[in-house]
Tab-separated table of N, CA, C and O in Angstrom:
chain	number	residue	atom	x	y	z
A	1	UNK	N	109.576	147.684	72.933
A	1	UNK	CA	109.060	148.343	74.210
A	1	UNK	C	110.099	149.200	74.851
A	1	UNK	O	109.727	150.179	75.444
A	2	UNK	N	111.295	148.861	74.830
A	2	UNK	CA	112.379	149.626	75.417
A	2	UNK	C	112.380	151.039	74.892
A	2	UNK	O	112.567	152.024	75.705
A	3	UNK	N	112.195	151.238	73.468
A	3	UNK	CA	112.250	152.588	73.003
A	3	UNK	C	111.134	153.471	73.541
A	3	UNK	O	111.196	154.576	73.868
A	4	UNK	N	109.887	152.874	73.747
A	4	UNK	CA	108.852	153.477	74.303
A	4	UNK	C	109.016	153.861	75.754
A	4	UNK	O	108.668	154.933	76.065
A	5	UNK	N	109.671	152.982	76.486
A	5	UNK	CA	109.992	153.232	77.845
A	5	UNK	C	110.945	154.395	78.013
A	5	UNK	O	110.672	155.282	78.714
A	6	UNK	N	111.998	154.404	77.176
A	6	UNK	CA	113.039	155.393	77.344
A	6	UNK	C	112.327	156.821	76.834
A	6	UNK	O	112.773	157.778	77.350
A	7	UNK	N	111.531	156.850	75.665
A	7	UNK	CA	110.863	157.960	75.222
A	7	UNK	C	110.024	158.563	76.423
A	7	UNK	O	109.968	159.868	76.410
A	8	UNK	N	109.475	157.783	77.252
A	8	UNK	CA	108.599	158.192	78.217
A	8	UNK	C	109.419	158.674	79.483
A	8	UNK	O	108.832	159.184	80.458
A	9	UNK	N	110.693	158.419	79.513
A	9	UNK	CA	111.524	158.764	80.648
A	9	UNK	C	111.485	157.872	81.788
A	9	UNK	O	111.803	158.320	82.850
A	10	UNK	N	111.099	156.545	81.578
A	10	UNK	CA	111.083	155.751	82.647
A	10	UNK	C	112.389	154.972	82.716
A	10	UNK	O	112.818	154.418	81.720
A	11	UNK	N	112.909	154.625	83.994
A	11	UNK	CA	114.045	153.654	84.092
A	11	UNK	C	113.290	152.327	84.138
A	11	UNK	O	112.126	152.223	84.330
A	12	UNK	N	113.958	151.237	84.068
A	12	UNK	CA	113.484	149.875	84.220
A	12	UNK	C	112.866	149.697	85.613
A	12	UNK	O	111.715	149.219	85.746
A	13	UNK	N	113.564	150.259	86.554
A	13	UNK	CA	113.206	150.126	87.916
A	13	UNK	C	111.786	150.884	88.286
A	13	UNK	O	110.841	150.411	88.835
A	14	UNK	N	111.686	152.141	87.759
A	14	UNK	CA	110.536	152.872	87.908
A	14	UNK	C	109.281	152.341	87.113
A	14	UNK	O	108.162	152.237	87.611
A	15	UNK	N	109.567	151.749	85.865
A	15	UNK	CA	108.499	151.089	85.183
A	15	UNK	C	107.986	149.914	85.931
A	15	UNK	O	106.866	149.616	86.085
A	16	UNK	N	108.845	149.189	86.531
A	16	UNK	CA	108.484	147.820	87.228
A	16	UNK	C	107.663	148.385	88.417
A	16	UNK	O	106.665	147.579	88.745
A	17	UNK	N	108.057	149.414	89.127
A	17	UNK	CA	107.262	149.847	90.194
A	17	UNK	C	105.971	150.420	89.801
A	17	UNK	O	104.915	150.025	90.541
A	18	UNK	N	105.703	151.033	88.780
A	18	UNK	CA	104.463	151.453	88.214
A	18	UNK	C	103.622	150.319	87.741
A	18	UNK	O	102.340	150.251	87.902
A	19	UNK	N	104.293	149.238	87.130
A	19	UNK	CA	103.491	148.152	86.754
A	19	UNK	C	103.279	147.024	87.767
A	19	UNK	O	102.749	146.016	87.409
A	20	UNK	N	103.840	147.139	88.962
A	20	UNK	CA	103.687	146.272	90.136
A	20	UNK	C	104.363	144.968	89.873
A	20	UNK	O	103.774	143.891	90.030
A	21	UNK	N	105.545	145.032	89.354
A	21	UNK	CA	106.241	143.844	89.037
A	21	UNK	C	107.738	144.032	89.241
A	21	UNK	O	108.149	145.093	89.680
A	22	UNK	N	108.618	142.975	88.996
A	22	UNK	CA	110.097	143.230	89.127
A	22	UNK	C	110.730	143.841	87.870
A	22	UNK	O	110.126	143.738	86.734
A	23	UNK	N	111.889	144.342	88.133
A	23	UNK	CA	112.551	144.750	86.969
A	23	UNK	C	112.995	143.821	86.017
A	23	UNK	O	112.992	144.001	84.809
A	24	UNK	N	113.166	142.606	86.496
A	24	UNK	CA	113.531	141.415	85.517
A	24	UNK	C	112.309	141.219	84.562
A	24	UNK	O	112.548	140.877	83.400
A	25	UNK	N	111.173	141.293	85.022
A	25	UNK	CA	109.998	141.146	84.105
A	25	UNK	C	109.963	142.160	83.096
A	25	UNK	O	109.665	141.798	81.946
A	26	UNK	N	110.224	143.490	83.501
A	26	UNK	CA	110.178	144.552	82.375
A	26	UNK	C	111.352	144.217	81.357
A	26	UNK	O	111.089	144.317	80.155
A	27	UNK	N	112.463	143.853	81.826
A	27	UNK	CA	113.474	143.535	80.920
A	27	UNK	C	113.322	142.269	79.891
A	27	UNK	O	113.445	142.362	78.789
A	28	UNK	N	112.580	141.307	80.663
A	28	UNK	CA	112.193	140.135	79.715
A	28	UNK	C	111.126	140.569	78.676
A	28	UNK	O	111.097	140.059	77.603
A	29	UNK	N	110.215	141.409	79.092
A	29	UNK	CA	109.259	141.978	78.036
A	29	UNK	C	109.904	142.697	76.998
A	29	UNK	O	109.642	142.521	75.756
A	30	UNK	N	110.904	143.519	77.312
A	30	UNK	CA	111.661	144.236	76.301
A	30	UNK	C	112.541	143.378	75.416
A	30	UNK	O	112.746	143.649	74.205
A	31	UNK	N	113.029	142.283	75.810
A	31	UNK	CA	113.750	141.339	75.080
A	31	UNK	C	112.961	140.240	74.404
A	31	UNK	O	113.608	139.551	73.618
A	32	UNK	N	111.700	140.210	74.625
A	32	UNK	CA	110.909	139.291	74.123
A	32	UNK	C	110.903	137.903	74.758
A	32	UNK	O	110.488	136.879	74.351
A	33	UNK	N	111.587	137.842	75.924
A	33	UNK	CA	111.672	136.520	76.637
A	33	UNK	C	110.376	136.062	77.274
A	33	UNK	O	110.033	134.874	77.360
A	34	UNK	N	109.667	137.063	77.691
A	34	UNK	CA	108.400	136.669	78.424
A	34	UNK	C	107.402	137.876	78.332
A	34	UNK	O	107.974	139.033	78.799
A	35	UNK	N	106.219	137.704	77.912
A	35	UNK	CA	105.425	138.993	77.915
A	35	UNK	C	103.881	138.426	78.009
A	35	UNK	O	103.369	137.900	77.126
A	36	UNK	N	103.336	138.817	79.028
A	36	UNK	CA	101.912	138.527	79.391
A	36	UNK	C	101.187	139.689	78.613
A	36	UNK	O	101.411	140.867	78.769
A	37	UNK	N	100.113	139.402	77.724
A	37	UNK	CA	99.471	140.377	76.951
A	37	UNK	C	98.885	141.546	77.933
A	37	UNK	O	99.086	142.722	77.338
A	38	UNK	N	98.318	141.263	78.954
A	38	UNK	CA	97.875	142.332	79.932
A	38	UNK	C	98.965	143.300	80.320
A	38	UNK	O	98.717	144.544	80.361
A	39	UNK	N	100.048	142.699	80.670
A	39	UNK	CA	101.082	143.612	81.229
A	39	UNK	C	101.815	144.234	80.006
A	39	UNK	O	102.208	145.390	80.251
A	40	UNK	N	101.693	143.736	78.932
A	40	UNK	CA	102.368	144.454	77.737
A	40	UNK	C	101.391	145.733	77.444
A	40	UNK	O	101.911	146.814	77.269
A	41	UNK	N	100.197	145.420	77.531
A	41	UNK	CA	99.131	146.592	77.340
A	41	UNK	C	99.400	147.685	78.334
A	41	UNK	O	99.427	148.872	78.038
A	42	UNK	N	99.528	147.300	79.626
A	42	UNK	CA	99.628	148.272	80.755
A	42	UNK	C	100.888	149.016	80.442
A	42	UNK	O	100.977	150.198	80.631
A	43	UNK	N	102.054	148.327	80.156
A	43	UNK	CA	103.321	148.986	79.988
A	43	UNK	C	103.235	150.076	78.922
A	43	UNK	O	103.677	151.124	79.023
A	44	UNK	N	102.741	149.526	77.801
A	44	UNK	CA	102.663	150.485	76.606
A	44	UNK	C	101.680	151.783	76.825
A	44	UNK	O	102.017	152.861	76.496
A	45	UNK	N	100.526	151.547	77.510
A	45	UNK	CA	99.735	152.627	77.839
A	45	UNK	C	100.443	153.520	78.895
A	45	UNK	O	100.329	154.788	78.658
A	46	UNK	N	101.107	152.945	79.819
A	46	UNK	CA	101.966	153.753	80.805
A	46	UNK	C	102.958	154.595	80.005
A	46	UNK	O	103.038	155.906	80.293
A	47	UNK	N	103.561	154.159	79.037
A	47	UNK	CA	104.665	154.765	78.193
A	47	UNK	C	104.006	155.734	77.227
A	47	UNK	O	104.838	156.553	76.588
A	48	UNK	N	102.732	155.777	77.108
A	48	UNK	CA	102.015	156.689	75.970
A	48	UNK	C	102.231	156.346	74.607
A	48	UNK	O	102.149	156.994	73.731
A	49	UNK	N	102.225	154.986	74.393
A	49	UNK	CA	102.388	154.444	72.964
A	49	UNK	C	100.898	154.674	72.358
A	49	UNK	O	99.851	154.522	73.009
A	50	UNK	N	100.953	154.852	70.935
A	50	UNK	CA	99.667	154.971	70.307
A	50	UNK	C	98.925	153.776	70.309
A	50	UNK	O	99.466	152.658	70.496
A	51	UNK	N	97.537	153.800	70.212
A	51	UNK	CA	96.696	152.587	70.268
A	51	UNK	C	97.093	151.457	69.186
A	51	UNK	O	97.073	150.224	69.604
A	52	UNK	N	97.477	151.768	68.121
A	52	UNK	CA	97.753	150.940	67.086
A	52	UNK	C	99.049	150.050	67.572
A	52	UNK	O	99.160	148.839	67.393
A	53	UNK	N	100.049	150.745	68.126
A	53	UNK	CA	101.042	150.047	68.670
A	53	UNK	C	100.864	149.103	69.806
A	53	UNK	O	101.324	147.979	69.933
A	54	UNK	N	99.912	149.631	70.718
A	54	UNK	CA	99.508	148.758	71.856
A	54	UNK	C	98.838	147.457	71.295
A	54	UNK	O	99.217	146.405	71.660
A	55	UNK	N	97.928	147.670	70.313
A	55	UNK	CA	97.165	146.551	69.745
A	55	UNK	C	98.191	145.560	69.097
A	55	UNK	O	97.921	144.243	69.253
A	56	UNK	N	98.998	145.926	68.268
A	56	UNK	CA	99.953	145.120	67.700
A	56	UNK	C	101.003	144.472	68.615
A	56	UNK	O	101.212	143.208	68.404
A	57	UNK	N	101.297	145.051	69.661
A	57	UNK	CA	102.160	144.458	70.546
A	57	UNK	C	101.514	143.389	71.521
A	57	UNK	O	101.954	142.331	71.852
A	58	UNK	N	100.282	143.732	71.892
A	58	UNK	CA	99.410	142.846	72.516
A	58	UNK	C	99.085	141.576	71.823
A	58	UNK	O	99.328	140.432	72.291
A	59	UNK	N	98.902	141.687	70.371
A	59	UNK	CA	98.695	140.519	69.617
A	59	UNK	C	99.873	139.804	69.476
A	59	UNK	O	99.845	138.542	69.530
A	60	UNK	N	101.111	140.372	69.367
A	60	UNK	CA	102.373	139.645	69.305
A	60	UNK	C	102.522	138.869	70.539
A	60	UNK	O	103.021	137.645	70.654
A	61	UNK	N	102.250	139.461	71.845
A	61	UNK	CA	102.349	138.713	72.985
A	61	UNK	C	101.394	137.483	73.149
A	61	UNK	O	101.690	136.405	73.517
A	62	UNK	N	100.316	137.635	72.519
A	62	UNK	CA	99.272	136.607	72.518
A	62	UNK	C	99.941	135.399	71.602
A	62	UNK	O	99.734	134.303	71.992
A	63	UNK	N	100.390	135.836	70.527
A	63	UNK	CA	100.900	134.863	69.569
A	63	UNK	C	101.964	134.076	70.322
A	63	UNK	O	102.246	132.818	70.024
A	64	UNK	N	102.936	134.803	70.930
A	64	UNK	CA	104.003	134.092	71.629
A	64	UNK	C	103.544	133.146	72.562
A	64	UNK	O	104.090	132.001	72.805
A	65	UNK	N	102.566	133.372	73.406
A	65	UNK	CA	101.911	132.548	74.307
A	65	UNK	C	101.354	131.345	73.604
A	65	UNK	O	101.543	130.062	74.147
A	66	UNK	N	100.764	131.421	72.454
A	66	UNK	CA	100.110	130.198	71.816
A	66	UNK	C	101.391	129.470	71.359
A	66	UNK	O	101.214	128.099	71.343
A	67	UNK	N	102.364	130.010	70.825
A	67	UNK	CA	103.587	129.186	70.368
A	67	UNK	C	104.106	128.413	71.609
A	67	UNK	O	104.605	127.374	71.408
A	68	UNK	N	104.242	129.102	72.738
A	68	UNK	CA	104.772	128.430	73.954
A	68	UNK	C	104.087	127.180	74.363
A	68	UNK	O	104.675	126.208	74.829
A	69	UNK	N	102.736	127.120	74.015
A	69	UNK	CA	101.854	125.950	74.406
A	69	UNK	C	102.337	124.727	73.481
A	69	UNK	O	102.474	123.611	73.971
A	70	UNK	N	102.739	124.997	72.284
A	70	UNK	CA	103.288	123.941	71.485
A	70	UNK	C	104.494	123.377	71.873
A	70	UNK	O	104.798	122.141	71.633
A	71	UNK	N	105.420	124.229	72.549
A	71	UNK	CA	106.667	123.636	72.937
A	71	UNK	C	106.693	122.959	74.301
A	71	UNK	O	107.580	122.288	74.670
A	72	UNK	N	105.675	123.212	75.078
A	72	UNK	CA	105.773	122.858	76.544
A	72	UNK	C	105.855	121.333	76.698
A	72	UNK	O	106.449	120.998	77.640
A	73	UNK	N	105.267	120.444	75.700
A	73	UNK	CA	105.415	119.107	76.077
A	73	UNK	C	106.783	118.629	76.222
A	73	UNK	O	107.103	117.505	76.756
A	74	UNK	N	107.755	119.384	75.623
A	74	UNK	CA	109.266	119.037	75.605
A	74	UNK	C	109.843	119.149	77.062
A	74	UNK	O	110.882	118.599	77.484
A	75	UNK	N	109.210	120.189	77.763
A	75	UNK	CA	109.865	120.468	79.085
A	75	UNK	C	109.835	119.431	80.110
A	75	UNK	O	110.472	119.489	81.225
A	76	UNK	N	108.996	118.306	79.901
A	76	UNK	CA	108.910	117.211	80.979
A	76	UNK	C	110.213	116.319	80.793
A	76	UNK	O	110.398	115.531	81.710
A	77	UNK	N	110.995	116.436	79.744
A	77	UNK	CA	112.085	115.503	79.604
A	77	UNK	C	113.441	116.186	79.314
A	77	UNK	O	114.379	115.447	79.150
A	78	UNK	N	113.394	117.553	79.117
A	78	UNK	CA	114.777	118.280	78.915
A	78	UNK	C	114.938	119.234	79.962
A	78	UNK	O	114.145	119.601	80.648
A	79	UNK	N	116.188	119.479	80.183
A	79	UNK	CA	116.617	120.343	81.266
A	79	UNK	C	116.055	121.880	80.915
A	79	UNK	O	115.657	122.105	79.810
A	80	UNK	N	115.942	122.645	81.952
A	80	UNK	CA	115.329	123.998	81.747
A	80	UNK	C	116.132	124.832	80.765
A	80	UNK	O	115.684	125.426	79.857
A	81	UNK	N	117.513	124.768	80.881
A	81	UNK	CA	118.364	125.396	79.929
A	81	UNK	C	118.224	124.960	78.574
A	81	UNK	O	118.191	125.798	77.622
A	82	UNK	N	118.158	123.684	78.346
A	82	UNK	CA	118.048	123.215	77.022
A	82	UNK	C	116.528	123.515	76.486
A	82	UNK	O	116.411	123.819	75.233
A	83	UNK	N	115.522	123.441	77.271
A	83	UNK	CA	114.351	124.036	76.920
A	83	UNK	C	114.251	125.431	76.412
A	83	UNK	O	113.622	125.814	75.398
A	84	UNK	N	114.913	126.224	77.203
A	84	UNK	CA	115.109	127.752	76.697
A	84	UNK	C	115.784	127.765	75.445
A	84	UNK	O	115.301	128.589	74.637
A	85	UNK	N	116.719	126.987	75.195
A	85	UNK	CA	117.404	126.978	73.934
A	85	UNK	C	116.491	126.611	72.813
A	85	UNK	O	116.507	127.240	71.793
A	86	UNK	N	115.662	125.564	72.985
A	86	UNK	CA	114.594	125.117	72.077
A	86	UNK	C	113.680	126.135	71.723
A	86	UNK	O	113.312	126.407	70.620
A	87	UNK	N	113.202	126.961	72.781
A	87	UNK	CA	112.427	128.228	72.595
A	87	UNK	C	113.024	129.218	71.681
A	87	UNK	O	112.351	129.733	70.693
A	88	UNK	N	114.273	129.579	71.922
A	88	UNK	CA	114.934	130.474	71.141
A	88	UNK	C	115.183	130.042	69.678
A	88	UNK	O	114.956	130.738	68.796
A	89	UNK	N	115.541	128.797	69.559
A	89	UNK	CA	115.768	128.237	68.217
A	89	UNK	C	114.379	128.236	67.425
A	89	UNK	O	114.393	128.551	66.291
A	90	UNK	N	113.380	127.871	68.029
A	90	UNK	CA	112.052	127.794	67.372
A	90	UNK	C	111.539	129.189	67.009
A	90	UNK	O	110.889	129.202	65.883
A	91	UNK	N	111.830	130.204	67.677
A	91	UNK	CA	111.445	131.546	67.331
A	91	UNK	C	112.300	132.238	66.340
A	91	UNK	O	111.981	133.390	66.029
A	92	UNK	N	113.537	131.792	66.079
A	92	UNK	CA	114.468	132.449	65.310
A	92	UNK	C	114.028	132.573	63.920
A	92	UNK	O	113.312	131.853	63.334
A	93	UNK	N	114.244	133.743	63.412
A	93	UNK	CA	113.834	134.057	61.989
A	93	UNK	C	115.061	134.179	61.029
A	93	UNK	O	114.911	134.315	59.836
A	94	UNK	N	116.286	134.125	61.487
A	94	UNK	CA	117.453	134.276	60.842
A	94	UNK	C	118.513	133.445	61.519
A	94	UNK	O	118.499	133.104	62.689
A	95	UNK	N	119.525	132.961	60.647
A	95	UNK	CA	120.605	132.069	61.172
A	95	UNK	C	121.865	132.706	60.734
A	95	UNK	O	122.058	132.899	59.565
A	96	UNK	N	122.825	133.002	61.688
A	96	UNK	CA	124.128	133.221	61.283
A	96	UNK	C	125.118	132.694	62.241
A	96	UNK	O	124.961	132.994	63.555
A	97	UNK	N	125.898	131.767	61.935
A	97	UNK	CA	126.761	131.095	62.882
A	97	UNK	C	127.959	130.620	62.235
A	97	UNK	O	128.019	130.429	61.011
A	98	UNK	N	128.930	130.457	63.106
A	98	UNK	CA	130.223	129.903	62.526
A	98	UNK	C	130.817	128.935	63.650
A	98	UNK	O	131.058	129.307	64.655
A	99	UNK	N	130.757	127.658	63.204
A	99	UNK	CA	131.263	126.647	64.242
A	99	UNK	C	132.192	125.597	63.632
A	99	UNK	O	131.895	125.195	62.528
A	100	UNK	N	133.270	125.439	64.186
A	100	UNK	CA	134.306	124.539	63.563
A	100	UNK	C	134.139	123.140	64.424
A	100	UNK	O	134.787	122.197	63.931
A	101	UNK	N	133.425	123.035	65.506
A	101	UNK	CA	133.601	121.851	66.308
A	101	UNK	C	132.045	121.133	66.188
A	101	UNK	O	131.988	119.989	66.846
A	102	UNK	N	130.927	121.821	65.760
A	102	UNK	CA	129.793	121.103	66.020
A	102	UNK	C	129.085	121.316	64.451
A	102	UNK	O	129.069	122.426	64.060
A	103	UNK	N	128.549	120.285	63.870
A	103	UNK	CA	127.825	120.414	62.707
A	103	UNK	C	126.516	121.225	63.019
A	103	UNK	O	125.769	120.683	63.844
A	104	UNK	N	125.948	122.106	62.168
A	104	UNK	CA	124.880	122.857	62.342
A	104	UNK	C	123.604	121.808	62.189
A	104	UNK	O	123.702	120.965	61.407
A	105	UNK	N	122.566	122.188	62.981
A	105	UNK	CA	121.537	121.286	63.044
A	105	UNK	C	120.889	121.010	61.666
A	105	UNK	O	120.153	119.962	61.531
A	106	UNK	N	120.772	122.005	60.757
A	106	UNK	CA	120.127	121.717	59.448
A	106	UNK	C	121.033	120.724	58.693
A	106	UNK	O	120.401	120.248	57.781
A	107	UNK	N	122.185	120.451	58.996
A	107	UNK	CA	123.044	119.509	58.281
A	107	UNK	C	123.306	118.186	59.046
A	107	UNK	O	123.905	117.396	58.485
A	108	UNK	N	122.705	118.073	60.202
A	108	UNK	CA	122.935	116.847	61.009
A	108	UNK	C	122.036	115.590	60.608
A	108	UNK	O	120.928	115.845	60.093
A	109	UNK	N	122.681	114.503	60.638
A	109	UNK	CA	121.995	113.273	60.423
A	109	UNK	C	121.294	112.938	61.774
A	109	UNK	O	121.519	113.479	62.841
A	110	UNK	N	120.370	111.896	61.727
A	110	UNK	CA	119.591	111.607	62.971
A	110	UNK	C	120.529	111.028	64.065
A	110	UNK	O	120.303	111.330	65.275
A	111	UNK	N	121.630	110.296	63.743
A	111	UNK	CA	122.495	109.720	64.688
A	111	UNK	C	123.433	110.879	65.280
A	111	UNK	O	123.863	110.692	66.468
A	112	UNK	N	123.795	111.943	64.740
A	112	UNK	CA	124.667	112.946	65.127
A	112	UNK	C	124.263	113.603	66.377
A	112	UNK	O	125.050	113.628	67.434
A	113	UNK	N	123.051	114.229	66.580
A	113	UNK	CA	122.536	114.710	67.833
A	113	UNK	C	122.448	113.664	69.075
A	113	UNK	O	122.742	114.149	70.138
A	114	UNK	N	122.088	112.421	68.566
A	114	UNK	CA	122.076	111.571	69.770
A	114	UNK	C	123.525	111.188	70.316
A	114	UNK	O	123.753	111.256	71.441
A	115	UNK	N	124.471	111.193	69.428
A	115	UNK	CA	125.792	111.011	69.877
A	115	UNK	C	126.400	112.130	70.639
A	115	UNK	O	127.090	112.081	71.592
A	116	UNK	N	126.027	113.388	70.027
A	116	UNK	CA	126.458	114.580	70.729
A	116	UNK	C	125.896	114.893	72.134
A	116	UNK	O	126.653	115.075	73.020
A	117	UNK	N	124.697	114.528	72.256
A	117	UNK	CA	123.969	114.785	73.508
A	117	UNK	C	124.332	113.638	74.567
A	117	UNK	O	124.492	113.954	75.803
A	118	UNK	N	124.570	112.458	74.058
A	118	UNK	CA	125.014	111.359	75.102
A	118	UNK	C	126.407	111.650	75.414
A	118	UNK	O	126.926	111.100	76.487
A	119	UNK	N	127.322	112.296	74.684
A	119	UNK	CA	128.578	112.541	75.185
A	119	UNK	C	128.940	113.755	75.818
A	119	UNK	O	129.970	114.000	76.289
A	120	UNK	N	127.796	114.663	75.946
A	120	UNK	CA	127.947	115.810	76.610
A	120	UNK	C	128.064	115.670	78.105
A	120	UNK	O	127.484	114.699	78.739
A	121	UNK	N	128.772	116.577	78.709
A	121	UNK	CA	128.968	116.553	80.335
A	121	UNK	C	127.697	116.989	80.800
A	121	UNK	O	127.041	117.913	80.345
A	122	UNK	N	127.138	116.475	81.917
A	122	UNK	CA	125.939	116.843	82.505
A	122	UNK	C	124.741	116.050	81.811
A	122	UNK	O	124.822	115.449	80.984
A	123	UNK	N	123.659	116.250	82.543
A	123	UNK	CA	122.455	115.671	82.075
A	123	UNK	C	121.665	116.542	81.189
A	123	UNK	O	120.800	117.402	81.597
A	124	UNK	N	121.858	116.478	79.894
A	124	UNK	CA	121.122	117.281	78.953
A	124	UNK	C	119.797	116.630	78.703
A	124	UNK	O	118.736	117.272	78.741
A	125	UNK	N	119.830	115.381	78.341
A	125	UNK	CA	118.581	114.589	78.049
A	125	UNK	C	118.813	113.236	78.691
A	125	UNK	O	119.810	112.629	78.351
A	126	UNK	N	117.729	112.733	79.383
A	126	UNK	CA	117.770	111.395	79.808
A	126	UNK	C	117.871	110.382	78.709
A	126	UNK	O	117.084	110.528	77.835
A	127	UNK	N	118.750	109.512	78.828
A	127	UNK	CA	118.865	108.441	77.553
A	127	UNK	C	117.567	107.781	77.213
A	127	UNK	O	117.322	107.488	76.117
A	128	UNK	N	116.760	107.668	78.276
A	128	UNK	CA	115.468	106.930	77.961
A	128	UNK	C	114.467	107.806	77.193
A	128	UNK	O	113.628	107.313	76.499
A	129	UNK	N	114.736	109.185	77.192
A	129	UNK	CA	113.932	110.006	76.444
A	129	UNK	C	114.510	110.554	75.214
A	129	UNK	O	114.057	111.390	74.487
A	130	UNK	N	115.566	110.019	74.781
A	130	UNK	CA	116.427	110.479	73.655
A	130	UNK	C	115.545	110.478	72.321
A	130	UNK	O	115.553	111.325	71.648
A	131	UNK	N	114.775	109.487	72.145
A	131	UNK	CA	114.033	109.353	70.853
A	131	UNK	C	112.990	110.295	70.694
A	131	UNK	O	112.351	110.727	69.738
A	132	UNK	N	112.445	110.734	72.010
A	132	UNK	CA	111.427	111.902	71.913
A	132	UNK	C	111.925	113.126	71.182
A	132	UNK	O	111.222	113.816	70.667
């Protein structure tokens, strides 16, 4: 979406003004953080994107919303920050990491994440909700 906006000569602020929303919403749409299908359609039409691109991007936004419904049950017992991390992890299509202090999730035993989250500073997960 960013490429279409830039091609059309719109700044983030101007696009937000035309779409009757905040600049943060335009930025989140462009990074895939949050995108309402109707707003995606309006933005791409404003930018002059071809109909097939508009259709594909609106469908992608619809799919994203459907995926979000599946993850929302976790939001009642994890912090907002950890919930956002779970969203990103769920949507990832590739993995590239180097960590010397934490065992990657694909290699963890069931007890490892429990010990890790219970020893973390701050309230990551309430101990009563750990098994969820």
